[in-house]
Amino acid sequence: MAVLDRRAGRLSTEPRLHHNPPDPGRAAERRTEEAVRRSASCGVDLEPVQRPSGRGDHRCSPPPGTLHSRRRASAADGRASSWDPQNPRRARPDLPDTVSMMAEDLEGFESSLIDIAAHWCEEGLRLGAEYAQAFVEAGADLRWESRLRGPAVSATATSVNRRYGVGLLLRRAGVWTYSCAPLHEPQTLAEKISALCPGTPRIPSPWRGRSPLETVPATTARPLTDETCVTLQPNTAVRFIQDFFRQHRVIVDSAGTRRALRVGGGRRRAIATVFDGTATARAFTRSNNPHWEPASAETSFVESAAHLIKSAADQARALLRFRSMGHKTTPVVFGPKTGAAFLHELIGHALEADNLAKNSPYSVGLMGERLTRASLNLLDDPFLPDGMGSRAVDDDGQFCAPTPLVTDGTVVGRLTCARLDSPSGSGRRESYRHASLPRASNTSVLGGEDSVPSLLQPCPGSGLLYISSLGSGEFNPARGEFSFSAAAAHYLTSAGEAVPLKDVNLFGDAREAIDRLAGIADDVEGDNATCGKQGQSVLIGLYSPTMRFDRLDWHC
């Protein structure tokens, strides 16, 4: 399983069969579209934005003064992008104020989406399904990417990815099926349903509306300029990436669930590469915000960007002094927020109900088992104020609640979704193209009683490995084995020297590793990660203090 690169309801009106809502903001949108078209006009695709499923609230209104990046939808699912490398420093255009019409527009827009979901849910039942759940998604992701080399910005690009679609989950004769299609292609969904059920569903009119949130999709998205970034050394290159998203998600099912959710957030990342003529080193830093309010002053963006860029460049430059250590078995200390990523893979995924049901050698007997003598308290908490996985309602329309997974070292809970028994409000999906799966929201390790200095004491005659950031990795639940790379790590010698390490690989047996948890401090910090499962990527929060494990194997 790969690690790392991060909803409240309301009742609706009765369903209608035709879905062509008025668009009172169209004139303002045309003006904005023209302004944006002038500022970025070349057609080059960037890599797609990850599909975060972050914090949302149906009561919030998006902030004013933000970028409207509307483009013509493609025939497939509405993706379009643009790039202007000739003028990366072009100023952001002045945009019309659309907030005054926002509340009324959002209510009407969400009612239309609920009508669409209710229609398809009714059709599924009419054709013989015992249970039907319709999920409608409408929104856009925006990415700004700036490339820096030496003292200047070399290029700036934008990418917009729109997702307007509906998915229908049916249980018929005890068998689950899932079908989906873009909102403007209802005939496609009808054909898929007809192939699964006897009869032909009634087809609504193609729907081509646009979310009012698209007028303000990214409150602080903007390109870097030479004036807003730090000066880099000649042998240093940095990619500065800003991802933002604004989404509507609607769930209607045959059990009476009707939810309309607004989801939004963003994150910034700096990826630095340094080359000294003989060796290359790479490092990254990131920050996230589930709300992403407008910057209070011009300096807020400048300072944030400069800090991330400088930190990434400094870390990469330090890695040029790395040493090769070979294979070692030493204590391993995970810095704040890093241990949560480790335990998310070794414990969190194993306690997802669909994985538990596979009865792999690793998961058999896991429930109720004591994993470690340490006082480990691990929970999935969807209510953390700044968690990228925080939400009030999951993607099945179920209300969320904190779920204890491990209490005082013993397994006590699991994560489940609406398709499985006793849903815990943990159903999540990447987009309308996927059925929900049991997934984490924010993996949280509660603070312990050990002091950080005591956890950093090396064993006599040997040092310890300190990991401040994990990179990619995998866990094999069938064999209970893991292998992770460290994105940032140091070897602390018994003499107190901190040696930067590169290409560190941590590996071993998961049960043995968890049993070797020896200490937990109270300096909890948070981070975000992109978590993958069965082809779906979602953003999760990671919260944990400094944690020490005895005698883990690693290679450098």
Short mmCIF file of C-alpha atoms in Angstrom, two decimals, residues 204-542:
data_model
loop_
_atom_site.label_atom_id
_atom_site.label_comp_id
_atom_site.label_asym_id
_atom_site.label_seq_id
_atom_site.Cartn_x
_atom_site.Cartn_y
_atom_site.Cartn_z
CA PRO A 204 -33.61 12.62 -17.62
CA SER A 205 -32.50 15.48 -19.82
CA PRO A 206 -28.71 15.93 -20.13
CA TRP A 207 -27.52 18.25 -17.38
CA ARG A 208 -24.90 20.89 -18.12
CA GLY A 209 -25.09 23.24 -15.14
CA ARG A 210 -22.08 24.75 -13.40
CA SER A 211 -21.50 25.12 -9.69
CA PRO A 212 -21.62 28.68 -8.31
CA LEU A 213 -18.51 27.69 -6.35
CA GLU A 214 -16.58 27.64 -9.62
CA THR A 215 -16.66 31.43 -9.56
CA VAL A 216 -14.41 31.26 -6.50
CA PRO A 217 -12.63 27.91 -6.62
CA ALA A 218 -9.29 28.85 -5.11
CA THR A 219 -9.09 31.68 -2.65
CA THR A 220 -5.34 32.21 -2.64
CA ALA A 221 -4.23 30.43 -5.80
CA ARG A 222 -1.72 32.53 -7.70
CA PRO A 223 1.54 32.04 -9.56
CA LEU A 224 4.92 32.88 -8.12
CA THR A 225 6.81 35.84 -9.53
CA ASP A 226 10.45 36.83 -9.23
CA GLU A 227 9.40 39.30 -6.55
CA THR A 228 7.60 36.73 -4.38
CA CYS A 229 10.16 33.95 -4.14
CA VAL A 230 13.56 33.44 -2.59
CA THR A 231 16.72 33.49 -4.69
CA LEU A 232 18.01 29.98 -5.28
CA GLN A 233 21.59 28.92 -5.83
CA PRO A 234 22.50 28.16 -9.46
CA ASN A 235 22.54 24.39 -8.90
CA THR A 236 19.03 24.32 -7.40
CA ALA A 237 15.64 23.83 -9.05
CA VAL A 238 12.25 23.92 -7.31
CA ARG A 239 8.71 23.00 -8.31
CA PHE A 240 6.15 24.97 -6.27
CA ILE A 241 2.68 23.40 -6.53
CA GLN A 242 -0.62 24.75 -5.21
CA ASP A 243 -3.67 22.47 -5.28
CA PHE A 244 -7.18 23.70 -4.42
CA PHE A 245 -10.59 22.10 -4.71
CA ARG A 246 -14.26 23.04 -4.35
CA GLN A 247 -16.86 20.29 -4.63
CA HIS A 248 -20.53 19.52 -4.11
CA ARG A 249 -21.28 15.94 -3.11
CA VAL A 250 -24.85 14.65 -2.89
CA ILE A 251 -25.97 11.26 -1.58
CA VAL A 252 -29.53 9.86 -1.80
CA ASP A 253 -30.42 6.26 -0.96
CA SER A 254 -33.50 4.08 -0.66
CA ALA A 255 -33.17 3.99 3.14
CA GLY A 256 -34.10 7.68 3.36
CA THR A 257 -30.66 9.31 3.34
CA ARG A 258 -30.48 12.72 1.62
CA ARG A 259 -27.32 14.73 2.08
CA ALA A 260 -25.87 17.75 0.29
CA LEU A 261 -22.23 18.42 1.17
CA ARG A 262 -19.78 21.16 0.25
CA VAL A 263 -16.16 20.13 0.37
CA GLY A 264 -13.10 22.30 -0.07
CA GLY A 265 -9.47 22.77 0.83
CA GLY A 266 -5.98 22.96 -0.54
CA ARG A 267 -2.29 22.42 -0.02
CA ARG A 268 1.04 23.81 -1.18
CA ARG A 269 4.20 21.84 -1.84
CA ALA A 270 7.79 22.68 -2.72
CA ILE A 271 9.97 19.99 -4.30
CA ALA A 272 13.66 20.91 -4.51
CA THR A 273 16.41 19.22 -6.53
CA VAL A 274 20.09 20.06 -5.96
CA PHE A 275 23.03 18.90 -8.11
CA ASP A 276 26.66 19.56 -7.14
CA GLY A 277 28.35 18.03 -10.18
CA THR A 278 28.70 14.54 -8.74
CA ALA A 279 25.53 13.83 -6.76
CA THR A 280 21.84 14.75 -6.86
CA ALA A 281 19.58 15.18 -3.84
CA ARG A 282 15.85 15.84 -3.63
CA ALA A 283 13.61 16.98 -0.76
CA PHE A 284 10.09 18.34 -0.30
CA THR A 285 8.05 20.40 2.14
CA ARG A 286 4.30 21.01 2.26
CA SER A 287 1.56 22.86 4.07
CA ASN A 288 -2.17 22.28 4.01
CA ASN A 289 -5.36 24.07 4.93
CA PRO A 290 -8.83 22.48 4.93
CA HIS A 291 -10.48 25.92 4.82
CA TRP A 292 -7.93 28.02 2.89
CA GLU A 293 -9.24 31.44 3.72
CA PRO A 294 -7.98 34.47 1.80
CA ALA A 295 -4.58 35.81 2.79
CA SER A 296 -4.90 38.62 5.31
CA ALA A 297 -2.15 40.56 3.59
CA GLU A 298 0.06 40.37 0.51
CA THR A 299 2.98 39.25 2.67
CA SER A 300 1.09 36.15 3.88
CA PHE A 301 1.41 34.37 0.56
CA VAL A 302 4.95 35.59 -0.02
CA GLU A 303 6.16 34.44 3.40
CA SER A 304 4.42 31.08 3.13
CA ALA A 305 5.83 30.35 -0.31
CA ALA A 306 9.32 31.54 0.58
CA HIS A 307 9.39 29.40 3.73
CA LEU A 308 8.40 26.23 1.88
CA ILE A 309 10.83 26.84 -0.97
CA LYS A 310 13.77 27.66 1.29
CA SER A 311 13.09 24.69 3.58
CA ALA A 312 12.97 22.24 0.68
CA ALA A 313 16.15 23.65 -0.87
CA ASP A 314 18.03 23.56 2.46
CA GLN A 315 16.98 19.97 3.12
CA ALA A 316 18.05 18.85 -0.34
CA ARG A 317 21.40 20.61 0.01
CA ALA A 318 22.02 18.90 3.36
CA LEU A 319 21.45 15.51 1.74
CA LEU A 320 24.48 16.06 -0.51
CA ARG A 321 26.57 15.26 2.58
CA PHE A 322 24.88 11.88 3.09
CA ARG A 323 26.72 8.71 4.07
CA SER A 324 26.07 5.08 3.20
CA MET A 325 25.55 2.99 6.34
CA GLY A 326 24.71 -0.45 4.93
CA HIS A 327 22.34 -2.73 6.87
CA LYS A 328 21.70 -1.87 10.51
CA THR A 329 19.40 -2.94 13.34
CA THR A 330 18.98 -0.04 15.75
CA PRO A 331 16.32 1.85 17.65
CA VAL A 332 14.22 3.97 15.28
CA VAL A 333 12.60 7.22 16.36
CA PHE A 334 9.79 8.72 14.28
CA GLY A 335 9.46 12.47 14.60
CA PRO A 336 6.13 14.20 15.24
CA LYS A 337 3.43 13.34 12.63
CA THR A 338 5.64 10.66 11.02
CA GLY A 339 4.74 7.75 13.29
CA ALA A 340 1.06 8.13 12.34
CA ALA A 341 1.94 7.38 8.71
CA PHE A 342 3.78 4.22 9.80
CA LEU A 343 0.91 2.97 11.98
CA HIS A 344 -1.70 3.99 9.40
CA GLU A 345 -0.22 1.41 7.06
CA LEU A 346 0.58 -1.34 9.57
CA ILE A 347 -2.62 -1.08 11.63
CA GLY A 348 -5.11 1.30 9.98
CA HIS A 349 -5.49 -0.51 6.66
CA ALA A 350 -5.64 -3.90 8.38
CA LEU A 351 -8.62 -2.67 10.45
CA GLU A 352 -10.67 -1.63 7.42
CA ALA A 353 -13.65 -3.99 7.36
CA ASP A 354 -13.16 -5.20 3.80
CA ASN A 355 -9.53 -6.08 4.54
CA LEU A 356 -10.48 -7.80 7.80
CA ALA A 357 -13.01 -9.92 5.91
CA LYS A 358 -10.25 -11.40 3.76
CA ASN A 359 -8.95 -13.30 6.82
CA SER A 360 -5.32 -12.96 5.81
CA PRO A 361 -2.71 -14.49 8.13
CA TYR A 362 -1.93 -10.98 9.37
CA SER A 363 -5.52 -9.95 10.16
CA VAL A 364 -6.83 -13.24 11.61
CA GLY A 365 -7.38 -12.75 15.32
CA LEU A 366 -6.45 -9.07 15.14
CA MET A 367 -9.62 -7.84 16.87
CA GLY A 368 -9.13 -7.84 20.63
CA GLU A 369 -5.43 -8.65 20.41
CA ARG A 370 -2.82 -6.77 22.42
CA LEU A 371 -0.26 -5.50 19.92
CA THR A 372 2.23 -3.81 22.21
CA ARG A 373 3.05 -3.34 25.87
CA ALA A 374 3.33 0.40 25.25
CA SER A 375 0.30 2.57 26.04
CA LEU A 376 -0.64 3.09 22.39
CA ASN A 377 -3.94 4.88 21.74
CA LEU A 378 -4.78 5.07 18.05
CA LEU A 379 -8.04 6.41 16.62
CA ASP A 380 -9.60 7.63 13.42
CA ASP A 381 -10.85 11.15 14.18
CA PRO A 382 -12.93 12.95 11.50
CA PHE A 383 -13.46 16.00 13.72
CA LEU A 384 -9.91 17.38 14.03
CA PRO A 385 -10.15 21.14 13.31
CA ASP A 386 -7.38 21.23 10.69
CA GLY A 387 -7.47 17.65 9.42
CA MET A 388 -7.59 17.20 5.67
CA GLY A 389 -9.80 14.15 6.22
CA SER A 390 -12.17 15.95 8.60
CA ARG A 391 -15.87 15.83 7.77
CA ALA A 392 -19.25 15.51 9.47
CA VAL A 393 -20.79 13.07 6.96
CA ASP A 394 -19.07 10.38 4.91
CA ASP A 395 -19.49 9.63 1.21
CA ASP A 396 -22.35 7.21 1.97
CA GLY A 397 -24.30 9.95 3.75
CA GLN A 398 -23.60 8.41 7.17
CA PHE A 399 -22.79 10.68 10.10
CA CYS A 400 -19.17 10.41 11.20
CA ALA A 401 -17.78 9.89 14.69
CA PRO A 402 -14.32 9.24 16.15
CA THR A 403 -13.52 5.53 15.99
CA PRO A 404 -11.03 4.12 18.53
CA LEU A 405 -8.88 1.50 16.83
CA VAL A 406 -6.30 0.68 19.50
CA THR A 407 -6.71 1.48 23.21
CA ASP A 408 -3.80 0.98 25.61
CA GLY A 409 -2.11 -1.27 23.06
CA THR A 410 -5.17 -3.48 22.38
CA VAL A 411 -7.21 -3.54 19.14
CA VAL A 412 -10.77 -2.39 19.91
CA GLY A 413 -12.33 -1.09 16.68
CA ARG A 414 -12.51 -1.11 12.90
CA LEU A 415 -13.54 1.11 9.99
CA THR A 416 -16.57 0.18 7.88
CA CYS A 417 -18.98 1.67 5.33
CA ALA A 418 -22.62 1.41 4.20
CA ARG A 419 -22.13 -1.72 2.07
CA LEU A 420 -20.81 -3.57 5.12
CA ASP A 421 -22.40 -4.26 8.49
CA SER A 422 -22.53 -1.63 11.25
CA PRO A 423 -21.22 1.36 9.24
CA SER A 424 -18.91 3.62 11.24
CA GLY A 425 -19.20 6.65 8.94
CA SER A 426 -15.91 5.74 7.24
CA GLY A 427 -17.07 5.40 3.62
CA ARG A 428 -14.87 7.45 1.30
CA ARG A 429 -14.37 7.65 -2.45
CA GLU A 430 -12.07 9.47 -4.82
CA SER A 431 -14.87 10.62 -7.13
CA TYR A 432 -18.25 9.66 -8.61
CA ARG A 433 -16.44 7.05 -10.69
CA HIS A 434 -15.92 4.85 -7.63
CA ALA A 435 -18.05 3.17 -4.99
CA SER A 436 -17.08 4.06 -1.44
CA LEU A 437 -14.63 1.96 0.58
CA PRO A 438 -13.82 1.88 4.30
CA ARG A 439 -11.06 4.49 4.61
CA ALA A 440 -9.34 6.55 7.25
CA SER A 441 -10.14 10.23 7.77
CA ASN A 442 -7.43 11.45 10.17
CA THR A 443 -5.18 8.80 11.73
CA SER A 444 -4.36 10.10 15.20
CA VAL A 445 -1.97 8.81 17.88
CA LEU A 446 -2.67 10.35 21.29
CA GLY A 447 0.24 11.79 23.21
CA GLY A 448 2.05 9.71 25.81
CA GLU A 449 4.07 10.41 28.96
CA ASP A 450 7.66 10.03 27.73
CA SER A 451 9.92 13.02 27.20
CA VAL A 452 11.43 13.65 23.79
CA PRO A 453 15.05 13.74 25.11
CA SER A 454 14.61 10.32 26.71
CA LEU A 455 13.39 8.85 23.42
CA LEU A 456 16.40 10.27 21.56
CA GLN A 457 18.99 8.56 23.78
CA PRO A 458 21.09 6.15 21.64
CA CYS A 459 21.94 2.69 22.91
CA PRO A 460 25.47 2.30 24.34
CA GLY A 461 27.90 1.51 21.54
CA SER A 462 25.45 2.26 18.72
CA GLY A 463 23.30 5.06 17.42
CA LEU A 464 19.69 5.36 16.34
CA LEU A 465 17.79 6.25 13.20
CA TYR A 466 15.66 9.41 13.36
CA ILE A 467 13.00 9.71 10.64
CA SER A 468 11.36 13.11 10.19
CA SER A 469 9.43 12.25 7.01
CA LEU A 470 8.38 9.01 5.31
CA GLY A 471 8.30 8.63 1.56
CA SER A 472 6.72 5.85 -0.45
CA GLY A 473 6.26 2.33 0.79
CA GLU A 474 4.18 -0.79 0.84
CA PHE A 475 2.69 -3.29 3.25
CA ASN A 476 1.83 -6.87 2.31
CA PRO A 477 -1.11 -7.96 4.51
CA ALA A 478 -0.90 -11.55 3.30
CA ARG A 479 2.63 -11.94 4.65
CA GLY A 480 2.62 -9.18 7.25
CA GLU A 481 5.76 -7.58 5.81
CA PHE A 482 6.46 -3.89 5.22
CA SER A 483 9.01 -1.80 3.34
CA PHE A 484 9.15 2.01 3.54
CA SER A 485 11.54 4.64 2.28
CA ALA A 486 12.38 7.66 4.41
CA ALA A 487 12.13 11.03 2.68
CA ALA A 488 14.17 12.68 5.44
CA ALA A 489 16.29 10.84 8.02
CA HIS A 490 19.40 11.24 10.19
CA TYR A 491 21.61 8.77 12.00
CA LEU A 492 22.30 9.95 15.55
CA THR A 493 25.61 8.51 16.74
CA SER A 494 26.38 7.64 20.35
CA ALA A 495 28.64 10.71 20.35
CA GLY A 496 25.71 12.97 19.48
CA GLU A 497 26.54 13.62 15.81
CA ALA A 498 23.59 13.89 13.40
CA VAL A 499 24.51 12.35 10.03
CA PRO A 500 22.11 13.07 7.13
CA LEU A 501 21.05 9.91 5.29
CA LYS A 502 19.72 9.32 1.80
CA ASP A 503 17.82 6.38 0.30
CA VAL A 504 16.94 4.85 3.66
CA ASN A 505 14.77 1.74 3.46
CA LEU A 506 12.95 0.50 6.58
CA PHE A 507 11.70 -3.10 6.41
CA GLY A 508 10.57 -6.03 8.53
CA ASP A 509 7.64 -7.94 10.03
CA ALA A 510 4.73 -5.68 10.99
CA ARG A 511 3.64 -7.52 14.16
CA GLU A 512 7.20 -7.62 15.47
CA ALA A 513 7.72 -3.94 14.70
CA ILE A 514 4.55 -2.85 16.53
CA ASP A 515 5.49 -5.00 19.53
CA ARG A 516 8.79 -3.09 19.73
CA LEU A 517 7.10 0.27 20.33
CA ALA A 518 8.98 1.50 23.39
CA GLY A 519 7.95 5.10 24.03
CA ILE A 520 5.48 7.85 23.11
CA ALA A 521 6.01 11.56 23.79
CA ASP A 522 3.35 14.29 23.94
CA ASP A 523 4.53 16.63 21.13
CA VAL A 524 1.69 15.87 18.70
CA GLU A 525 1.87 17.51 15.26
CA GLY A 526 -0.20 17.10 12.10
CA ASP A 527 0.44 16.46 8.42
CA ASN A 528 -1.42 15.25 5.32
CA ALA A 529 -0.82 12.35 2.97
CA THR A 530 -2.26 10.89 -0.20
CA CYS A 531 -3.47 7.39 0.61
CA GLY A 532 -4.11 4.84 -2.12
CA LYS A 533 -6.39 1.81 -2.05
CA GLN A 534 -7.86 -0.24 -4.92
CA GLY A 535 -7.04 2.48 -7.42
CA GLN A 536 -8.58 5.31 -5.38
CA SER A 537 -6.56 8.15 -3.84
CA VAL A 538 -7.86 10.31 -1.01
CA LEU A 539 -6.20 12.82 1.28
CA ILE A 540 -5.96 11.92 4.95
CA GLY A 541 -4.65 13.65 8.06
CA LEU A 542 -1.77 12.22 10.10
#
